Coordinates of C-alpha atoms (C1' of nucleotides) in Angstrom, one line a residue:
Chain A
M1 CA 25.4 -16.1 13.4
S2 CA 25.8 -14.8 9.8
R3 CA 26.9 -11.3 10.6
H4 CA 30.1 -9.3 10.9
A5 CA 31.0 -7.3 13.9
H6 CA 29.5 -4.3 12.3
G7 CA 26.0 -5.7 12.4
Q8 CA 25.6 -6.1 8.6
P9 CA 24.1 -9.4 7.7
A10 CA 26.5 -11.4 5.5
G11 CA 25.9 -12.3 1.8
L12 CA 24.3 -9.1 0.7
T13 CA 25.1 -7.4 -2.5
R14 CA 26.3 -3.8 -2.4
N15 CA 22.9 -2.3 -3.0
Q16 CA 21.2 -4.6 -0.6
A17 CA 23.7 -3.8 2.1
L18 CA 23.2 0.0 1.5
V19 CA 19.5 -0.3 1.7
H20 CA 19.6 -2.4 4.8
R21 CA 22.0 0.0 6.5
A22 CA 19.8 2.9 5.7
L23 CA 16.9 1.2 7.3
A24 CA 18.9 0.0 10.3
E25 CA 20.1 3.5 11.0
A26 CA 16.8 5.1 10.7
E27 CA 14.7 5.8 13.7
G28 CA 11.5 4.6 12.1
P29 CA 10.0 3.3 8.8
L30 CA 11.2 4.7 5.6
S31 CA 9.6 4.9 2.2
A32 CA 11.4 3.5 -0.8
Y33 CA 11.9 7.0 -2.1
T34 CA 13.2 8.3 1.1
I35 CA 15.7 5.4 1.1
L36 CA 16.7 6.4 -2.4
D37 CA 17.2 10.0 -1.4
R38 CA 19.4 9.0 1.5
L39 CA 21.5 6.8 -0.8
R40 CA 22.0 9.2 -3.6
G41 CA 25.4 10.0 -2.2
E42 CA 26.3 6.4 -2.5
G43 CA 25.5 6.3 -6.1
L44 CA 22.0 5.1 -6.2
R45 CA 19.8 6.9 -8.8
A46 CA 16.7 4.9 -9.7
P47 CA 13.7 3.6 -7.7
L48 CA 14.2 0.2 -9.1
Q49 CA 17.6 -0.2 -7.5
V50 CA 15.9 0.3 -4.1
Y51 CA 12.9 -1.8 -4.8
R52 CA 15.0 -4.7 -6.0
A53 CA 17.1 -4.6 -2.9
L54 CA 14.0 -4.3 -0.7
E55 CA 12.5 -7.3 -2.4
K56 CA 15.5 -9.5 -1.5
L57 CA 15.8 -8.1 2.0
V58 CA 12.1 -8.8 2.6
E59 CA 12.5 -12.3 1.2
R60 CA 15.3 -13.0 3.7
G61 CA 13.3 -11.6 6.6
L62 CA 15.8 -8.8 7.2
V63 CA 13.3 -6.1 6.4
H64 CA 9.5 -5.8 6.8
R65 CA 7.1 -4.0 4.7
L66 CA 4.4 -2.0 6.5
E67 CA 1.5 -2.1 4.1
S68 CA -0.6 0.5 5.8
L69 CA 2.3 3.0 5.5
N70 CA 3.8 2.0 2.2
A71 CA 7.1 1.9 4.1
F72 CA 9.8 -0.4 5.3
V73 CA 11.6 -1.2 8.5
A74 CA 14.6 -3.2 9.4
C75 CA 13.6 -6.4 11.3
S76 CA 14.3 -6.0 15.0
H77 CA 15.0 -9.7 15.6
P78 CA 16.4 -11.1 12.4
E79 CA 17.7 -14.2 14.2
T80 CA 14.1 -15.5 14.5
A81 CA 13.3 -18.0 11.9
V82 CA 9.8 -17.0 11.1
H83 CA 9.1 -13.5 9.9
D84 CA 5.7 -14.0 8.2
A85 CA 3.6 -13.8 11.3
T86 CA 4.9 -10.6 12.8
A87 CA 2.6 -7.9 14.0
F88 CA 3.4 -4.2 14.2
A89 CA 2.1 -1.5 16.5
I90 CA 2.3 1.9 14.9
C91 CA 1.8 5.2 16.7
D92 CA -0.4 7.4 14.6
K93 CA 1.1 10.5 16.1
C94 CA 4.9 10.0 16.2
G95 CA 5.2 7.2 13.8
T96 CA 7.1 4.9 16.2
V97 CA 6.8 1.2 15.2
S98 CA 7.1 -1.8 17.5
E99 CA 7.5 -5.2 16.2
L100 CA 5.5 -7.8 18.1
A101 CA 6.0 -11.6 17.9
D102 CA 3.2 -13.6 19.5
A103 CA 2.7 -17.3 19.1
R104 CA -0.9 -17.1 20.3
L105 CA -1.8 -14.6 17.7
A106 CA -0.1 -16.6 15.0
R107 CA -2.1 -19.7 16.0
R108 CA -5.3 -17.8 16.1
L109 CA -4.7 -16.4 12.6
A110 CA -3.8 -19.9 11.3
T111 CA -7.0 -21.3 12.8
L112 CA -9.1 -18.5 11.4
A113 CA -7.7 -18.8 7.9
G114 CA -8.1 -22.6 8.0
E115 CA -11.7 -22.3 9.1
A116 CA -12.4 -20.0 6.2
G117 CA -10.9 -22.5 3.9
Y118 CA -7.6 -20.8 3.2
T119 CA -4.1 -22.0 3.5
L120 CA -2.1 -19.3 5.3
D121 CA 1.0 -18.2 3.6
R122 CA 1.8 -14.9 5.3
S123 CA -0.1 -12.4 7.3
T124 CA -0.1 -8.6 7.7
V125 CA -1.1 -7.4 11.1
E126 CA -0.8 -3.7 11.7
L127 CA -2.2 -2.0 14.8
R128 CA -2.8 1.7 14.8
G129 CA -3.1 3.8 17.9
L130 CA -1.0 5.9 20.2
C131 CA 2.2 4.9 21.9
R132 CA 2.7 5.5 25.6
A133 CA 4.6 8.7 25.0
C134 CA 2.0 10.2 22.8
R135 CA -1.1 9.2 24.8
P136 CA -2.7 12.1 26.6
A137 CA -2.0 11.7 30.3
A138 CA -4.8 10.2 32.2
G139 CA -6.8 12.4 34.6
Chain B
M1 CA -32.4 -1.4 9.4
S2 CA -31.3 1.6 7.4
R3 CA -31.6 0.3 3.9
H4 CA -34.1 0.5 1.1
A5 CA -35.4 -2.6 -0.7
H6 CA -32.7 -2.3 -3.2
G7 CA -29.9 -2.9 -0.7
Q8 CA -28.5 0.6 -0.8
P9 CA -27.7 1.9 2.6
A10 CA -29.7 5.1 3.4
G11 CA -28.3 8.6 3.8
L12 CA -25.6 8.4 1.1
T13 CA -24.9 11.2 -1.3
R14 CA -25.1 10.5 -5.0
N15 CA -21.3 9.9 -5.4
Q16 CA -21.2 7.8 -2.2
A17 CA -24.1 5.7 -3.4
L18 CA -22.5 5.2 -6.8
V19 CA -19.2 4.1 -5.3
H20 CA -20.9 1.8 -2.9
R21 CA -22.9 0.2 -5.6
A22 CA -19.9 -0.3 -7.8
L23 CA -18.2 -2.1 -4.9
A24 CA -21.3 -4.1 -4.0
E25 CA -21.7 -5.3 -7.5
A26 CA -18.1 -6.3 -8.0
E27 CA -17.0 -9.8 -7.4
G28 CA -13.9 -8.8 -5.5
P29 CA -11.9 -5.8 -4.4
L30 CA -11.6 -2.8 -6.7
S31 CA -8.9 -0.1 -6.8
A32 CA -10.0 3.5 -6.6
Y33 CA -9.1 4.0 -10.2
T34 CA -11.0 1.0 -11.3
I35 CA -14.1 2.3 -9.5
L36 CA -13.5 5.6 -11.3
D37 CA -13.4 3.9 -14.6
R38 CA -16.6 2.0 -13.9
L39 CA -18.4 5.2 -13.0
R40 CA -17.3 7.4 -15.8
G41 CA -20.6 6.7 -17.5
E42 CA -22.3 8.1 -14.4
G43 CA -20.4 11.3 -14.8
L44 CA -17.5 10.8 -12.4
R45 CA -14.3 12.3 -13.8
A46 CA -11.7 12.8 -11.1
P47 CA -10.0 10.5 -8.6
L48 CA -10.9 12.8 -5.8
Q49 CA -14.6 12.2 -6.3
V50 CA -14.0 8.5 -5.7
Y51 CA -11.6 9.0 -2.8
R52 CA -13.9 11.4 -1.0
A53 CA -16.8 8.9 -1.3
L54 CA -14.6 6.1 -0.2
E55 CA -13.4 8.0 2.9
K56 CA -17.0 8.5 4.0
L57 CA -18.0 4.9 3.3
V58 CA -15.0 3.6 5.2
E59 CA -15.9 5.9 8.1
R60 CA -19.4 4.5 8.2
G61 CA -18.1 0.9 8.0
L62 CA -19.8 0.2 4.7
V63 CA -16.5 -0.3 2.9
H64 CA -13.2 -1.7 3.9
R65 CA -9.8 -0.8 2.6
L66 CA -7.4 -3.7 1.9
E67 CA -4.0 -2.2 2.6
S68 CA -2.0 -4.9 1.1
L69 CA -3.9 -4.6 -2.2
N70 CA -4.5 -0.9 -2.3
A71 CA -8.1 -1.7 -3.0
F72 CA -11.5 -1.6 -1.4
V73 CA -14.4 -4.0 -0.8
A74 CA -18.0 -3.5 0.3
C75 CA -18.4 -4.7 3.9
S76 CA -20.1 -8.1 3.9
H77 CA -21.9 -7.5 7.2
P78 CA -22.6 -3.8 7.5
E79 CA -25.1 -4.4 10.3
T80 CA -22.3 -5.3 12.7
A81 CA -21.4 -2.3 14.9
V82 CA -17.6 -2.8 15.0
H83 CA -15.7 -2.7 11.7
D84 CA -12.3 -1.8 13.0
A85 CA -11.3 -5.3 14.1
T86 CA -12.1 -7.1 10.9
A87 CA -9.7 -9.6 9.4
F88 CA -9.5 -10.5 5.7
A89 CA -8.4 -13.7 4.0
I90 CA -7.2 -13.1 0.5
C91 CA -6.5 -15.7 -2.1
D92 CA -3.2 -15.0 -3.9
K93 CA -4.4 -16.8 -6.9
C94 CA -8.0 -15.8 -7.7
G95 CA -8.2 -12.7 -5.5
T96 CA -11.2 -13.8 -3.6
V97 CA -11.6 -12.1 -0.3
S98 CA -13.4 -13.3 2.8
E99 CA -14.2 -11.1 5.6
L100 CA -13.7 -12.7 9.0
A101 CA -14.9 -11.4 12.4
D102 CA -13.5 -13.0 15.4
A103 CA -13.8 -11.8 19.0
R104 CA -10.9 -13.9 20.2
L105 CA -8.6 -12.4 17.6
A106 CA -9.8 -8.9 18.5
R107 CA -9.1 -9.5 22.2
R108 CA -5.6 -10.8 21.5
L109 CA -4.8 -7.8 19.3
A110 CA -6.0 -5.5 22.0
T111 CA -4.0 -7.3 24.6
L112 CA -0.9 -7.3 22.5
A113 CA -1.1 -3.6 21.7
G114 CA -1.7 -2.8 25.4
E115 CA 1.3 -4.8 26.5
A116 CA 3.4 -2.9 24.0
G117 CA 2.2 0.3 25.5
Y118 CA -0.2 1.3 22.7
T119 CA -3.8 2.2 22.7
L120 CA -5.5 0.4 19.9
D121 CA -7.5 2.4 17.6
R122 CA -8.0 0.2 14.6
S123 CA -6.3 -2.8 13.2
T124 CA -5.4 -4.1 9.8
V125 CA -5.3 -7.9 9.5
E126 CA -4.8 -9.4 6.1
L127 CA -4.1 -13.1 5.6
R128 CA -2.6 -14.2 2.3
G129 CA -2.8 -17.7 1.0
L130 CA -4.9 -19.9 -1.3
C131 CA -8.6 -20.4 -1.0
R132 CA -10.1 -23.9 -1.1
A133 CA -10.8 -23.7 -4.8
C134 CA -7.3 -22.7 -5.7
R135 CA -5.5 -25.0 -3.5
P136 CA -3.8 -27.9 -5.4
A137 CA -5.8 -31.0 -4.6
A138 CA -4.2 -33.2 -1.8
G139 CA -2.7 -36.6 -2.7
Chain C
dA1 C1' 37.9 -22.4 -22.3
dT2 C1' 33.3 -21.4 -23.3
dC3 C1' 28.6 -22.2 -23.4
dG4 C1' 24.4 -21.7 -21.0
dC5 C1' 22.1 -20.2 -17.1
dA6 C1' 20.9 -17.5 -13.1
dT7 C1' 21.4 -13.4 -10.7
dA8 C1' 22.4 -8.7 -10.1
dC9 C1' 22.8 -4.2 -12.1
dG10 C1' 21.7 0.5 -14.4
dT11 C1' 18.7 3.5 -17.2
dT12 C1' 14.6 5.3 -19.2
dA13 C1' 10.0 5.6 -19.4
dT14 C1' 5.5 4.9 -17.6
dA15 C1' 1.7 3.0 -14.8
dA16 C1' -0.9 3.2 -10.6
dG17 C1' -2.3 5.3 -6.5
dG18 C1' -3.3 9.4 -3.8
dT19 C1' -3.3 14.5 -2.4
dT20 C1' -3.3 19.8 -2.5
dA21 C1' -5.4 23.9 -3.7
dC22 C1' -9.1 26.4 -5.1
dG23 C1' -13.8 27.9 -5.5
dC24 C1' -18.9 27.1 -5.8
dA25 C1' -23.4 25.2 -4.1
dA26 C1' -26.5 23.4 -0.7
dT27 C1' -28.0 22.7 3.9
dC28 C1' -28.2 23.4 8.7
dT29 C1' -28.2 26.5 12.9
dG30 C1' -28.8 30.3 15.5
Chain D
dC1 C1' -30.0 36.5 7.2
dA2 C1' -25.0 35.4 8.8
dG3 C1' -21.9 31.9 9.6
dA4 C1' -20.6 27.1 9.8
dT5 C1' -20.4 22.7 7.7
dT6 C1' -20.5 19.4 4.2
dG7 C1' -20.4 18.0 -0.4
dC8 C1' -19.1 18.8 -5.1
dG9 C1' -16.1 19.6 -9.4
dT10 C1' -11.6 20.7 -11.7
dA11 C1' -6.8 21.0 -12.5
dA12 C1' -2.4 20.2 -11.2
dC13 C1' 0.7 17.7 -8.8
dC14 C1' 3.1 14.3 -5.8
dT15 C1' 4.3 9.6 -4.3
dT16 C1' 4.7 4.8 -5.0
dA17 C1' 5.7 1.0 -8.0
dT18 C1' 6.7 -1.5 -12.3
dA19 C1' 7.8 -2.6 -17.4
dA20 C1' 11.1 -3.0 -20.8
dC21 C1' 15.6 -3.3 -22.3
dG22 C1' 20.3 -4.3 -22.3
dT23 C1' 24.8 -5.2 -19.7
dA24 C1' 27.9 -7.5 -16.4
dT25 C1' 29.3 -11.2 -13.4
dG26 C1' 29.6 -15.8 -11.2
dC27 C1' 29.3 -20.6 -11.8
dG28 C1' 28.6 -25.3 -13.1
dA29 C1' 28.6 -28.6 -17.0
dT30 C1' 30.6 -30.1 -21.4

DNA sequence: ATCGCATACGTTATAAGGTTACGCAATCTG
DNA sequence: CAGATTGCGTAACCTTATAACGTATGCGAT
């Protein structure tokens, strides 16, 4: 496995490693600007530094972008080869995010896209609702 | 059906009708600011006028927001009751969008969310790839 | 070694997308 | 008619993302 003992993936540049660590240490998704703020102490100053690092990290499947939130999360199972068919459940109240991998869903999406005449390159699946903790207790 | 002969849904305010028409007449998705620009001739001046209209239109299921594009499209089957489980296929080359409704997908998403401990309120499913016309011809 | 190329970096400025705050007008409801 | 609700218009502002430019560094081929 391409990691050191400290859990940092190998082969990252300084900025990439900083951004990845910020996300890995966060409880939930962070916006690019929040990441920037958290890394000012490390010398980062401009949005582009963060966006460039994020771009590479997303390419490598180490970070996911949550489109409906304009935010980013560290991938919770970076070992997995395929990261472009991942679904996310997002709690509308507390913001908790769960990463879901499901082959059946992936197949259904591929089939649907194919039937509509599209090749499927990557998919965005974001489910909004309430997590167990935030759900009002049942009668 | 709640429409006039001209295809405009009934019960819309002026701004809502303008925004809806702009989207219905467009070939593809439009950003809020593009809508605004197209409606300046009709007297719209500020982003908020468009966003407010969009909010209502989305609530009523007449318009969908494409999160991965930060853009909006008119719903292609507004008669359908349920608009919160719609999937979209988006061509990365020409920008064409197809709206896909699929009960099996909807069920799978509901199941997945449930298994992860979430209630499912609404889902975002956006499939990126190439449409038939843009796909390089096979051998 | 050094040229050419690719990749990352840093900085400034700016574009694009979205919201807050405030007040007025019309409509509905009791 | 009082109060509530909904929509409207304007200005200012905030957040998110990219363009444009130049520098530095590693690396393979001549």
